Coordinates of C-alpha atoms in Angstrom, one line a residue:
X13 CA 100.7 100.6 122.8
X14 CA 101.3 104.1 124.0
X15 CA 103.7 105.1 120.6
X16 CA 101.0 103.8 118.4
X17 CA 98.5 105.9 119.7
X18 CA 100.2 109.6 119.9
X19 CA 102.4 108.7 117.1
X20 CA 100.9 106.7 114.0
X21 CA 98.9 108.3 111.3
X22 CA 98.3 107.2 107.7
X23 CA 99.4 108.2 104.4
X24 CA 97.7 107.6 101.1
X25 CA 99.5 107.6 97.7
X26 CA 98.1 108.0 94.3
X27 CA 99.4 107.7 91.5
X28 CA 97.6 108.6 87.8
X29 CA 99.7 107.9 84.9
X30 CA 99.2 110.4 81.9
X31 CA 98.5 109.0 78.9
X32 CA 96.9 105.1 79.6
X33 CA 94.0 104.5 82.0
X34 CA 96.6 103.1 85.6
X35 CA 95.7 104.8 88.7
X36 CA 97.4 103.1 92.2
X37 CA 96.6 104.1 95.5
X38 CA 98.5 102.6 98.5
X39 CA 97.7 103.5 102.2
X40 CA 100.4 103.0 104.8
X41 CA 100.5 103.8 108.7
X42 CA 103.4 106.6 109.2
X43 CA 105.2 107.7 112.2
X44 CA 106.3 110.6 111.2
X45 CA 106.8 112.8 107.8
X46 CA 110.4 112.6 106.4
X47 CA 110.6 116.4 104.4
X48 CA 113.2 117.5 101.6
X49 CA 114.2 120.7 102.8
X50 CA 116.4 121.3 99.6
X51 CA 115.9 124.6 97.9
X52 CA 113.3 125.4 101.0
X53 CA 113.4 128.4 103.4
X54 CA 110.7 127.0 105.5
X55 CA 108.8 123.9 106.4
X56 CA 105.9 125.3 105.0
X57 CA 107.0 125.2 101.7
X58 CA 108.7 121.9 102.3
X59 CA 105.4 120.3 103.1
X60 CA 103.5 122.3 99.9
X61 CA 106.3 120.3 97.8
X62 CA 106.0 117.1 100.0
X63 CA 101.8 117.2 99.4
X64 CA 101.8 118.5 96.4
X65 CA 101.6 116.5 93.2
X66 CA 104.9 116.0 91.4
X67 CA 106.1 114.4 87.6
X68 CA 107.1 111.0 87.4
X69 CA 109.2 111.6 84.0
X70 CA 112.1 109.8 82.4
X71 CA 114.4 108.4 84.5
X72 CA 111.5 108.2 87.0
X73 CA 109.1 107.1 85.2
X74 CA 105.9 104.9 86.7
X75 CA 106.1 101.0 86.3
X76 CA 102.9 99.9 85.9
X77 CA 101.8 95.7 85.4
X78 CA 100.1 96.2 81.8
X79 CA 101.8 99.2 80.2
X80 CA 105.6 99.4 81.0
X81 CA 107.2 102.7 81.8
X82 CA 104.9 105.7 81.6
X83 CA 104.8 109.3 82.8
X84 CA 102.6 109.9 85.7
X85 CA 101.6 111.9 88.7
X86 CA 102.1 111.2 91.8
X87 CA 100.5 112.8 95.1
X88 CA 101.0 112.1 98.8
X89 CA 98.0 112.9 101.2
X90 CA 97.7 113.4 105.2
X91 CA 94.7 110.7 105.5
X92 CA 94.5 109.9 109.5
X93 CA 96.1 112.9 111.5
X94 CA 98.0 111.3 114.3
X95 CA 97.5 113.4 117.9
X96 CA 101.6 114.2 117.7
X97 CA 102.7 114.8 114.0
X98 CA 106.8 113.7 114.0
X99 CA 108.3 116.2 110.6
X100 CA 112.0 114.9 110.5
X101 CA 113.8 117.3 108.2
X102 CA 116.2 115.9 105.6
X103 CA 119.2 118.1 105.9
X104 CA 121.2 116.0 103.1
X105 CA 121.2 115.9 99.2
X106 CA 123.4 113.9 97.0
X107 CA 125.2 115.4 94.7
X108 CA 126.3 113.3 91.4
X109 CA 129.2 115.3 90.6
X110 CA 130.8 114.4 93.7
X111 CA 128.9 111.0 94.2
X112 CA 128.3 112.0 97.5
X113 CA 125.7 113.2 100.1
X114 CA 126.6 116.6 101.2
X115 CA 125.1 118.2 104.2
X116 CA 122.5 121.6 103.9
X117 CA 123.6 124.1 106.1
X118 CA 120.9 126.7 105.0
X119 CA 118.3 128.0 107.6
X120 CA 114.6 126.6 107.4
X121 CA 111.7 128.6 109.2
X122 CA 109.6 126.5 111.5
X123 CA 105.9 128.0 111.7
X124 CA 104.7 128.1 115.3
X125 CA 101.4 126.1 113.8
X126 CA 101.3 123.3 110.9
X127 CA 97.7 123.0 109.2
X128 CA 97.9 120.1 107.3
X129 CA 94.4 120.6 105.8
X130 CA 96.0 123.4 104.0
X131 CA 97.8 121.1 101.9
X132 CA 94.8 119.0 101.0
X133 CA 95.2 116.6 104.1
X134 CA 92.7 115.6 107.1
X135 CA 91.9 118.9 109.0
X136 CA 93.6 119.6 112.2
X137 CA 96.3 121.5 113.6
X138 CA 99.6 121.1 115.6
X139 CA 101.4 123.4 117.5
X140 CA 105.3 123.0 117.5
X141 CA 106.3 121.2 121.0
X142 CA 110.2 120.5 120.4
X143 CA 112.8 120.5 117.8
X144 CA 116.0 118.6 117.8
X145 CA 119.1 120.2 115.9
X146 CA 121.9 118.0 115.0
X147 CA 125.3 119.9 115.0

């Protein structure tokens, strides 16, 4: 349908653990890109941290089938560019002390243009057509 075709774009996820030979990649369609905006001032370094390969360590460590638990890597990628990119911003954390989600009030920079080949995704570029603040 119509949503399908301006909307949906695909995502791959890899996954290299450090010290045994387990890689894992997954593709899935997306609609959209849900960012952590925590300890960001703008989306631009939201979707650095979002593309950008991160620990799995300790409490987050990698299951894998053969070996158990292990520490790993884990990277997102921008594989099929949809022809409207949806970034919903994630203006909640949880914090343990309180055991509670707590809202984040700070201000996050929207760039007039996303590239999202400059984070190692498919090339193209999107201009920002609408944003929607919650109160």
């Amino acid at each position: 349908g119509v949503f399908e075709r301006v909307f949906k774009g695909q995502t791959e996820t890899l996954v290299a653990c450090r010290s045994v030979d387990c890689r894992s990649r997954a593709a899935e369609d997306t609609w959209g890109l849900s960012i952590d905006v925590a300890g960001c001032d703008s989306v631009a370094v939201a979707l650095g941290r979002y593309f950008g390969t991160q620990a799995l360590e300790g409490e987050d460590q990698y299951e894998t089938a053969e070996h158990g638990k292990q520490d790993a890597d884990i990277k997102v990628r921008l594989t099929a560019a949809p022809p409207v990119l949806q970034l919903h911003l994630k203006r909640f954390t949880f914090d343990s002390k309180a055991s509670r989600s707590v809202k984040l009030t700070h201000q996050v920079s929207v760039p007039p243009i996303v590239d999202p080949s400059a984070f190692g995704g498919c090339p193209g570029k999107y201009a920002l057509y609408a944003a929607i603040v919650h109160a």
